[in-house]
């Protein structure tokens, strides 16, 4: 069987670690990703799962997953019927949230090999691919994900929520700009929530050291960070791409939204933030989150 994507496994394990080691309330409750990853006994002994050093990263992973699902639930309640995950990895929304997902057409776009592996794991676990989920195999750098998406049944004339978390940093700036242009042309009211990595010089000394260590590991693993954006740069890129509205959601806002008042002091790592952009005229479908 093809191998899973190691970056997708890591984020799924961090989400599971949150449930395993952090006291409730949990910002995001996903242990299904762990079952999919099937890392075997001792996964919590991995270097990158050390609760002491990985705390801020696992907080970042659950915050970004929760932010996207809150957005999807909000838009689904307003009648949006399509949800596209670009670089879905071991996302389990379609299996965990059938009460919402069954009202949507959910499209998971990811690299062909790791996606075939995920499909096989879903079968092995008896979960299968629910009727509301379409798996769309694509390499963003070489193939038109848009053509594959429409082949899979995406309705170009209907609005959608598009999520891309933990992906833009692995793609070139040109590939990211092309993706933004494509989504800006989606039906009016469509919303993109995309994380982007901040350039290290915008981080404080502690976070910059942490970022350098993570970037080194990513490079050594063969999945180097290729692009980063300042908030001003990503907002300008979104406007150039043709989005009617574009806002930046900072790490501080995510902390405030999901971790304020926690007794355990859990906070998210800095360095990855959100662009939330809406297709169509500037006064349509304004996203709830803004900065
Ligand atoms: C860090 S994981 C993030 C997964 C998920 N979005 C999350 O937040 O947990 C990055 C994902 O992007 C996908 N990816 C990276 N480069 C890609 C490419 N060129 N084409 C398609 N998918 C890609 C990987 O296969 C992986 O699933």
mmCIF file of C-alpha atoms and ligand atoms in Angstrom:
data_model
loop_
_atom_site.group_PDB
_atom_site.id
_atom_site.type_symbol
_atom_site.label_atom_id
_atom_site.label_comp_id
_atom_site.label_asym_id
_atom_site.label_seq_id
_atom_site.Cartn_x
_atom_site.Cartn_y
_atom_site.Cartn_z
ATOM 1 C CA UNK A 1 0.000 0.000 0.000
ATOM 2 C CA UNK A 2 1.214 3.565 -0.698
ATOM 3 C CA UNK A 3 2.547 5.423 2.336
ATOM 4 C CA UNK A 4 0.598 8.168 4.110
ATOM 5 C CA UNK A 5 1.876 11.740 3.974
ATOM 6 C CA UNK A 6 4.069 12.155 7.072
ATOM 7 C CA UNK A 7 2.969 15.772 7.644
ATOM 8 C CA UNK A 8 -0.682 14.722 7.624
ATOM 9 C CA UNK A 9 0.009 11.901 10.096
ATOM 10 C CA UNK A 10 1.793 14.307 12.431
ATOM 11 C CA UNK A 11 -1.093 16.790 12.496
ATOM 12 C CA UNK A 12 -3.593 13.968 13.110
ATOM 13 C CA UNK A 13 -1.469 12.700 16.011
ATOM 14 C CA UNK A 14 -1.202 16.194 17.516
ATOM 15 C CA UNK A 15 -5.000 16.473 17.404
ATOM 16 C CA UNK A 16 -5.259 13.135 19.205
ATOM 17 C CA UNK A 17 -2.588 14.190 21.710
ATOM 18 C CA UNK A 18 -4.747 17.159 22.677
ATOM 19 C CA UNK A 19 -7.555 14.803 23.700
ATOM 20 C CA UNK A 20 -5.101 12.434 25.405
ATOM 21 C CA UNK A 21 -3.116 14.889 27.538
ATOM 22 C CA UNK A 22 -4.994 18.182 27.848
ATOM 23 C CA UNK A 23 -7.812 18.454 30.364
ATOM 24 C CA UNK A 24 -11.298 19.215 29.037
ATOM 25 C CA UNK A 25 -12.828 21.254 27.594
ATOM 26 C CA UNK A 26 -11.208 20.098 24.374
ATOM 27 C CA UNK A 27 -10.970 22.662 21.637
ATOM 28 C CA UNK A 28 -11.303 19.880 19.079
ATOM 29 C CA UNK A 29 -12.235 16.277 19.682
ATOM 30 C CA UNK A 30 -10.723 14.020 17.043
ATOM 31 C CA UNK A 31 -9.397 10.564 17.865
ATOM 32 C CA UNK A 32 -10.516 9.116 14.565
ATOM 33 C CA UNK A 33 -7.464 10.595 12.828
ATOM 34 C CA UNK A 34 -5.324 8.566 15.229
ATOM 35 C CA UNK A 35 -7.188 5.380 14.273
ATOM 36 C CA UNK A 36 -6.666 6.213 10.605
ATOM 37 C CA UNK A 37 -2.964 6.921 11.103
ATOM 38 C CA UNK A 38 -2.601 3.651 13.039
ATOM 39 C CA UNK A 39 0.837 4.572 14.389
ATOM 40 C CA UNK A 40 0.995 1.584 16.738
ATOM 41 C CA UNK A 41 1.895 1.437 20.411
ATOM 42 C CA UNK A 42 4.335 4.047 21.589
ATOM 43 C CA UNK A 43 3.275 6.859 19.241
ATOM 44 C CA UNK A 44 3.339 9.251 22.164
ATOM 45 C CA UNK A 45 7.061 8.526 22.583
ATOM 46 C CA UNK A 46 7.853 10.106 19.218
ATOM 47 C CA UNK A 47 10.105 13.174 19.598
ATOM 48 C CA UNK A 48 7.484 15.415 18.009
ATOM 49 C CA UNK A 49 4.789 14.212 20.459
ATOM 50 C CA UNK A 50 6.632 15.165 23.649
ATOM 51 C CA UNK A 51 3.824 16.926 25.561
ATOM 52 C CA UNK A 52 6.270 19.411 27.089
ATOM 53 C CA UNK A 53 7.675 20.716 23.801
ATOM 54 C CA UNK A 54 4.754 19.944 21.475
ATOM 55 C CA UNK A 55 2.113 21.754 23.535
ATOM 56 C CA UNK A 56 1.956 24.903 21.495
ATOM 57 C CA UNK A 57 1.978 22.962 18.224
ATOM 58 C CA UNK A 58 -0.861 20.669 19.184
ATOM 59 C CA UNK A 59 -2.766 23.761 20.321
ATOM 60 C CA UNK A 60 -2.166 25.306 16.897
ATOM 61 C CA UNK A 61 -3.425 22.177 15.147
ATOM 62 C CA UNK A 62 -6.654 21.979 17.130
ATOM 63 C CA UNK A 63 -7.269 25.720 16.856
ATOM 64 C CA UNK A 64 -6.991 25.704 13.075
ATOM 65 C CA UNK A 65 -9.160 22.591 12.748
ATOM 66 C CA UNK A 66 -11.803 24.066 15.059
ATOM 67 C CA UNK A 67 -11.751 27.428 13.273
ATOM 68 C CA UNK A 68 -12.457 25.735 9.935
ATOM 69 C CA UNK A 69 -15.215 23.501 11.278
ATOM 70 C CA UNK A 70 -16.898 26.454 13.019
ATOM 71 C CA UNK A 71 -16.855 28.254 9.668
ATOM 72 C CA UNK A 72 -18.245 25.242 7.806
ATOM 73 C CA UNK A 73 -21.063 24.781 10.330
ATOM 74 C CA UNK A 74 -21.928 28.484 10.143
ATOM 75 C CA UNK A 75 -22.010 28.536 6.336
ATOM 76 C CA UNK A 76 -23.869 25.215 6.097
ATOM 77 C CA UNK A 77 -26.550 26.688 8.369
ATOM 78 C CA UNK A 78 -26.904 29.502 5.829
ATOM 79 C CA UNK A 79 -27.432 26.998 3.023
ATOM 80 C CA UNK A 80 -23.953 26.607 1.540
ATOM 81 C CA UNK A 81 -23.894 23.049 0.226
ATOM 82 C CA UNK A 82 -20.282 22.381 -0.778
ATOM 83 C CA UNK A 83 -17.110 22.000 1.278
ATOM 84 C CA UNK A 84 -13.720 21.551 -0.379
ATOM 85 C CA UNK A 85 -10.629 20.566 1.609
ATOM 86 C CA UNK A 86 -7.428 21.269 -0.286
ATOM 87 C CA UNK A 87 -4.692 19.034 1.131
ATOM 88 C CA UNK A 88 -7.192 17.203 3.357
ATOM 89 C CA UNK A 89 -4.683 14.789 4.871
ATOM 90 C CA UNK A 90 -6.256 12.698 7.631
ATOM 91 C CA UNK A 91 -9.165 15.073 8.137
ATOM 92 C CA UNK A 92 -12.154 13.221 9.583
ATOM 93 C CA UNK A 93 -14.963 15.796 9.371
ATOM 94 C CA UNK A 94 -16.927 13.632 6.912
ATOM 95 C CA UNK A 95 -16.890 10.726 9.371
ATOM 96 C CA UNK A 96 -17.076 12.621 12.704
ATOM 97 C CA UNK A 97 -19.773 15.138 11.840
ATOM 98 C CA UNK A 98 -22.313 13.250 9.718
ATOM 99 C CA UNK A 99 -25.123 15.505 10.963
ATOM 100 C CA UNK A 100 -23.496 18.437 9.131
ATOM 101 C CA UNK A 101 -21.580 16.580 6.418
ATOM 102 C CA UNK A 102 -24.652 14.721 5.152
ATOM 103 C CA UNK A 103 -26.151 18.084 4.169
ATOM 104 C CA UNK A 104 -23.060 18.921 2.104
ATOM 105 C CA UNK A 105 -21.034 17.602 -0.769
ATOM 106 C CA UNK A 106 -17.568 17.262 0.756
ATOM 107 C CA UNK A 107 -14.555 17.118 -1.569
ATOM 108 C CA UNK A 108 -11.212 16.028 -0.160
ATOM 109 C CA UNK A 109 -8.387 16.952 -2.535
ATOM 110 C CA UNK A 110 -4.965 15.470 -1.833
ATOM 111 C CA UNK A 111 -1.952 13.791 -3.402
ATOM 112 C CA UNK A 112 -2.935 10.559 -5.196
ATOM 113 C CA UNK A 113 -0.684 8.160 -3.248
ATOM 114 C CA UNK A 114 -1.492 9.288 0.308
ATOM 115 C CA UNK A 115 -5.159 9.606 -0.627
ATOM 116 C CA UNK A 116 -5.259 6.022 -1.922
ATOM 117 C CA UNK A 117 -3.702 4.998 1.383
ATOM 118 C CA UNK A 118 -6.401 6.890 3.306
ATOM 119 C CA UNK A 119 -9.168 5.281 1.261
ATOM 120 C CA UNK A 120 -7.732 1.837 2.027
ATOM 121 C CA UNK A 121 -7.512 2.674 5.749
ATOM 122 C CA UNK A 122 -11.133 3.879 5.774
ATOM 123 C CA UNK A 123 -12.113 0.531 4.262
ATOM 124 C CA UNK A 124 -9.945 -1.436 6.687
ATOM 125 C CA UNK A 125 -11.582 0.304 9.647
ATOM 126 C CA UNK A 126 -15.040 -0.404 8.239
ATOM 127 C CA UNK A 127 -15.751 3.311 7.824
ATOM 128 C CA UNK A 128 -15.614 3.424 4.032
ATOM 129 C CA UNK A 129 -16.316 6.604 2.073
ATOM 130 C CA UNK A 130 -19.745 8.017 2.961
ATOM 131 C CA UNK A 131 -21.964 9.072 0.088
ATOM 132 C CA UNK A 132 -21.453 12.788 0.840
ATOM 133 C CA UNK A 133 -17.649 12.479 0.489
ATOM 134 C CA UNK A 134 -15.736 12.576 -2.800
ATOM 135 C CA UNK A 135 -12.005 11.831 -2.784
ATOM 136 C CA UNK A 136 -10.236 13.848 -5.484
ATOM 137 C CA UNK A 137 -6.624 12.791 -6.169
ATOM 138 C CA UNK A 138 -4.432 15.669 -7.398
ATOM 139 C CA UNK A 139 -0.871 16.965 -7.172
ATOM 140 C CA UNK A 140 -1.381 20.748 -6.965
ATOM 141 C CA UNK A 141 2.009 21.473 -8.487
ATOM 142 C CA UNK A 142 1.435 19.437 -11.633
ATOM 143 C CA UNK A 143 -2.288 18.894 -12.157
ATOM 144 C CA UNK A 144 -5.320 21.153 -12.447
ATOM 145 C CA UNK A 145 -7.183 20.482 -9.178
ATOM 146 C CA UNK A 146 -10.038 22.544 -10.544
ATOM 147 C CA UNK A 147 -10.653 20.169 -13.475
ATOM 148 C CA UNK A 148 -10.523 17.154 -11.167
ATOM 149 C CA UNK A 149 -12.920 18.851 -8.746
ATOM 150 C CA UNK A 150 -15.525 19.564 -11.409
ATOM 151 C CA UNK A 151 -15.093 16.000 -12.743
ATOM 152 C CA UNK A 152 -15.929 14.827 -9.207
ATOM 153 C CA UNK A 153 -19.235 16.718 -9.206
ATOM 154 C CA UNK A 154 -18.374 20.159 -7.820
ATOM 155 C CA UNK A 155 -21.003 22.673 -8.966
ATOM 156 C CA UNK A 156 -19.150 25.795 -10.125
ATOM 157 C CA UNK A 157 -22.298 27.922 -9.966
ATOM 158 C CA UNK A 158 -22.976 27.170 -6.273
ATOM 159 C CA UNK A 159 -21.096 28.654 -3.305
ATOM 160 C CA UNK A 160 -18.645 26.611 -1.302
ATOM 161 C CA UNK A 161 -16.439 26.772 1.743
ATOM 162 C CA UNK A 162 -12.854 25.964 0.808
ATOM 163 C CA UNK A 163 -10.352 25.061 3.523
ATOM 164 C CA UNK A 164 -6.630 24.754 3.120
ATOM 165 C CA UNK A 165 -4.808 24.196 6.412
ATOM 166 C CA UNK A 166 -1.136 23.382 6.691
ATOM 167 C CA UNK A 167 -0.643 23.244 2.939
ATOM 168 C CA UNK A 168 0.406 26.640 1.522
ATOM 169 C CA UNK A 169 3.884 26.430 3.094
ATOM 170 C CA UNK A 170 4.667 23.294 1.068
ATOM 171 C CA UNK A 171 3.761 24.968 -2.241
ATOM 172 C CA UNK A 172 5.513 27.663 -4.238
ATOM 173 C CA UNK A 173 4.235 31.227 -4.099
ATOM 174 C CA UNK A 174 3.207 30.870 -7.750
ATOM 175 C CA UNK A 175 1.140 27.760 -6.979
ATOM 176 C CA UNK A 176 -0.485 29.549 -4.036
ATOM 177 C CA UNK A 177 -1.300 32.601 -6.170
ATOM 178 C CA UNK A 178 -2.828 30.379 -8.859
ATOM 179 C CA UNK A 179 -4.958 28.631 -6.228
ATOM 180 C CA UNK A 180 -6.163 31.973 -4.860
ATOM 181 C CA UNK A 181 -7.091 33.177 -8.362
ATOM 182 C CA UNK A 182 -9.061 30.023 -8.994
ATOM 183 C CA UNK A 183 -11.034 30.218 -5.722
ATOM 184 C CA UNK A 184 -11.687 33.955 -6.154
ATOM 185 C CA UNK A 185 -13.627 32.954 -9.273
ATOM 186 C CA UNK A 186 -15.916 30.580 -7.334
ATOM 187 C CA UNK A 187 -19.614 31.432 -7.049
ATOM 188 C CA UNK A 188 -20.226 34.656 -5.075
ATOM 189 C CA UNK A 189 -20.378 34.054 -1.336
ATOM 190 C CA UNK A 190 -17.812 31.243 -1.481
ATOM 191 C CA UNK A 191 -15.329 31.505 1.374
ATOM 192 C CA UNK A 192 -11.726 30.402 1.607
ATOM 193 C CA UNK A 193 -10.041 29.743 4.947
ATOM 194 C CA UNK A 194 -6.354 29.174 4.320
ATOM 195 C CA UNK A 195 -3.462 29.043 6.735
ATOM 196 C CA UNK A 196 -0.171 30.604 5.789
ATOM 197 C CA UNK A 197 3.216 30.622 7.476
ATOM 198 C CA UNK A 198 4.669 33.908 8.691
ATOM 199 C CA UNK A 199 8.246 34.785 7.705
ATOM 200 C CA UNK A 200 10.578 34.051 10.672
ATOM 201 C CA UNK A 201 11.554 37.724 10.976
ATOM 202 C CA UNK A 202 7.994 38.519 12.111
ATOM 203 C CA UNK A 203 8.292 36.135 15.065
ATOM 204 C CA UNK A 204 9.778 36.911 18.464
ATOM 205 C CA UNK A 205 13.101 35.303 19.401
ATOM 206 C CA UNK A 206 11.627 32.265 21.169
ATOM 207 C CA UNK A 207 9.137 31.516 18.440
ATOM 208 C CA UNK A 208 11.775 32.087 15.757
ATOM 209 C CA UNK A 209 14.079 29.497 17.338
ATOM 210 C CA UNK A 210 11.188 27.033 17.528
ATOM 211 C CA UNK A 211 10.276 27.797 13.922
ATOM 212 C CA UNK A 212 13.874 27.201 12.743
ATOM 213 C CA UNK A 213 13.963 23.821 14.474
ATOM 214 C CA UNK A 214 10.632 22.833 12.887
ATOM 215 C CA UNK A 215 11.717 24.053 9.457
ATOM 216 C CA UNK A 216 14.928 21.998 9.754
ATOM 217 C CA UNK A 217 12.947 18.872 10.583
ATOM 218 C CA UNK A 218 10.543 19.528 7.705
ATOM 219 C CA UNK A 219 13.467 19.826 5.311
ATOM 220 C CA UNK A 220 15.126 16.668 6.653
ATOM 221 C CA UNK A 221 11.824 14.796 6.212
ATOM 222 C CA UNK A 222 11.701 15.783 2.534
ATOM 223 C CA UNK A 223 8.746 18.165 2.992
ATOM 224 C CA UNK A 224 10.511 21.556 3.193
ATOM 225 C CA UNK A 225 8.675 24.801 3.894
ATOM 226 C CA UNK A 226 8.753 26.603 0.563
ATOM 227 C CA UNK A 227 6.727 29.759 1.087
ATOM 228 C CA UNK A 228 5.726 32.210 3.770
ATOM 229 C CA UNK A 229 3.781 35.474 3.658
ATOM 230 C CA UNK A 230 3.412 38.536 5.824
ATOM 231 C CA UNK A 231 -0.254 39.326 6.594
ATOM 232 C CA UNK A 232 -0.061 42.388 4.305
ATOM 233 C CA UNK A 233 1.387 40.265 1.508
ATOM 234 C CA UNK A 234 -1.269 37.556 1.698
ATOM 235 C CA UNK A 235 -4.064 40.149 1.860
ATOM 236 C CA UNK A 236 -2.635 41.909 -1.213
ATOM 237 C CA UNK A 237 -2.353 38.575 -3.017
ATOM 238 C CA UNK A 238 -5.983 37.768 -2.206
ATOM 239 C CA UNK A 239 -7.146 41.151 -3.472
ATOM 240 C CA UNK A 240 -5.049 40.780 -6.650
ATOM 241 C CA UNK A 241 -6.552 37.330 -7.119
ATOM 242 C CA UNK A 242 -9.990 38.971 -7.209
ATOM 243 C CA UNK A 243 -11.564 38.226 -3.814
ATOM 244 C CA UNK A 244 -14.222 40.755 -2.790
ATOM 245 C CA UNK A 245 -13.270 40.547 0.898
ATOM 246 C CA UNK A 246 -10.094 39.368 2.579
ATOM 247 C CA UNK A 247 -9.269 39.408 6.277
ATOM 248 C CA UNK A 248 -6.369 38.158 8.327
ATOM 249 C CA UNK A 249 -7.019 36.129 11.488
ATOM 250 C CA UNK A 250 -3.978 36.263 13.754
ATOM 251 C CA UNK A 251 -2.640 33.757 16.268
ATOM 252 C CA UNK A 252 -3.655 36.200 19.027
ATOM 253 C CA UNK A 253 -7.262 36.083 17.815
ATOM 254 C CA UNK A 254 -7.245 32.293 17.722
ATOM 255 C CA UNK A 255 -5.773 32.220 21.247
ATOM 256 C CA UNK A 256 -8.438 34.596 22.461
ATOM 257 C CA UNK A 257 -11.206 32.681 20.735
ATOM 258 C CA UNK A 258 -10.279 29.152 21.814
ATOM 259 C CA UNK A 259 -7.850 29.255 24.741
ATOM 260 C CA UNK A 260 -8.804 32.287 26.836
ATOM 261 C CA UNK A 261 -9.310 31.449 30.500
ATOM 262 C CA UNK A 262 -8.022 27.887 30.337
ATOM 263 C CA UNK A 263 -6.729 26.677 33.691
ATOM 264 C CA UNK A 264 -3.839 24.819 32.015
ATOM 265 C CA UNK A 265 -2.550 27.928 30.235
ATOM 266 C CA UNK A 266 -2.456 26.159 26.855
ATOM 267 C CA UNK A 267 -1.661 28.586 24.054
ATOM 268 C CA UNK A 268 -0.921 28.073 20.396
ATOM 269 C CA UNK A 269 2.457 28.355 18.715
ATOM 270 C CA UNK A 270 2.910 31.487 16.640
ATOM 271 C CA UNK A 271 3.872 31.329 12.994
ATOM 272 C CA UNK A 272 0.772 30.061 11.194
ATOM 273 C CA UNK A 273 -2.218 32.353 10.694
ATOM 274 C CA UNK A 274 -5.395 32.457 8.605
ATOM 275 C CA UNK A 275 -6.480 34.254 5.493
ATOM 276 C CA UNK A 276 -10.279 34.285 5.236
ATOM 277 C CA UNK A 277 -11.410 35.530 1.846
ATOM 278 C CA UNK A 278 -14.808 35.756 0.219
ATOM 279 C CA UNK A 279 -15.515 35.528 -3.488
ATOM 280 C CA UNK A 280 -17.826 38.040 -5.112
ATOM 281 C CA UNK A 281 -18.771 41.633 -4.428
ATOM 282 C CA UNK A 282 -17.252 43.243 -1.327
ATOM 283 C CA UNK A 283 -20.561 43.377 0.581
ATOM 284 C CA UNK A 284 -21.529 39.721 0.072
ATOM 285 C CA UNK A 285 -21.043 36.836 2.492
ATOM 286 C CA UNK A 286 -18.737 38.667 4.875
ATOM 287 C CA UNK A 287 -16.936 36.076 7.034
ATOM 288 C CA UNK A 288 -17.597 36.113 10.773
ATOM 289 C CA UNK A 289 -13.914 36.268 11.695
ATOM 290 C CA UNK A 290 -12.026 39.466 11.030
ATOM 291 C CA UNK A 291 -9.083 41.452 12.268
HETATM 292 C C1 LIG B 1 0.366 19.164 7.005
HETATM 293 S S1 LIG B 1 -0.752 18.205 6.063
HETATM 294 C C2 LIG B 1 -2.253 19.033 6.482
HETATM 295 C C3 LIG B 1 -3.437 18.130 6.424
HETATM 296 C C4 LIG B 1 -4.731 18.745 6.927
HETATM 297 N N1 LIG B 1 -5.156 19.847 6.081
HETATM 298 C C5 LIG B 1 -4.583 19.196 8.369
HETATM 299 O O1 LIG B 1 -4.714 20.382 8.644
HETATM 300 O O2 LIG B 1 -4.359 18.322 9.193
HETATM 301 C C6 LIG B 1 -0.438 18.758 4.384
HETATM 302 C C7 LIG B 1 -1.321 18.079 3.365
HETATM 303 O O3 LIG B 1 -1.089 18.711 2.097
HETATM 304 C C8 LIG B 1 -0.980 17.719 1.116
HETATM 305 N N2 LIG B 1 -0.120 18.220 0.039
HETATM 306 C C9 LIG B 1 1.123 18.721 0.140
HETATM 307 N N3 LIG B 1 1.609 19.027 -1.079
HETATM 308 C C10 LIG B 1 0.633 18.698 -1.963
HETATM 309 C C11 LIG B 1 0.534 18.762 -3.373
HETATM 310 N N4 LIG B 1 1.543 19.217 -4.119
HETATM 311 N N5 LIG B 1 -0.615 18.336 -3.960
HETATM 312 C C12 LIG B 1 -1.646 17.864 -3.217
HETATM 313 N N6 LIG B 1 -1.615 17.798 -1.855
HETATM 314 C C13 LIG B 1 -0.482 18.196 -1.251
HETATM 315 C C14 LIG B 1 -0.343 16.536 1.814
HETATM 316 O O4 LIG B 1 -0.572 15.310 1.149
HETATM 317 C C15 LIG B 1 -1.015 16.614 3.189
HETATM 318 O O5 LIG B 1 -2.201 15.861 3.231
#
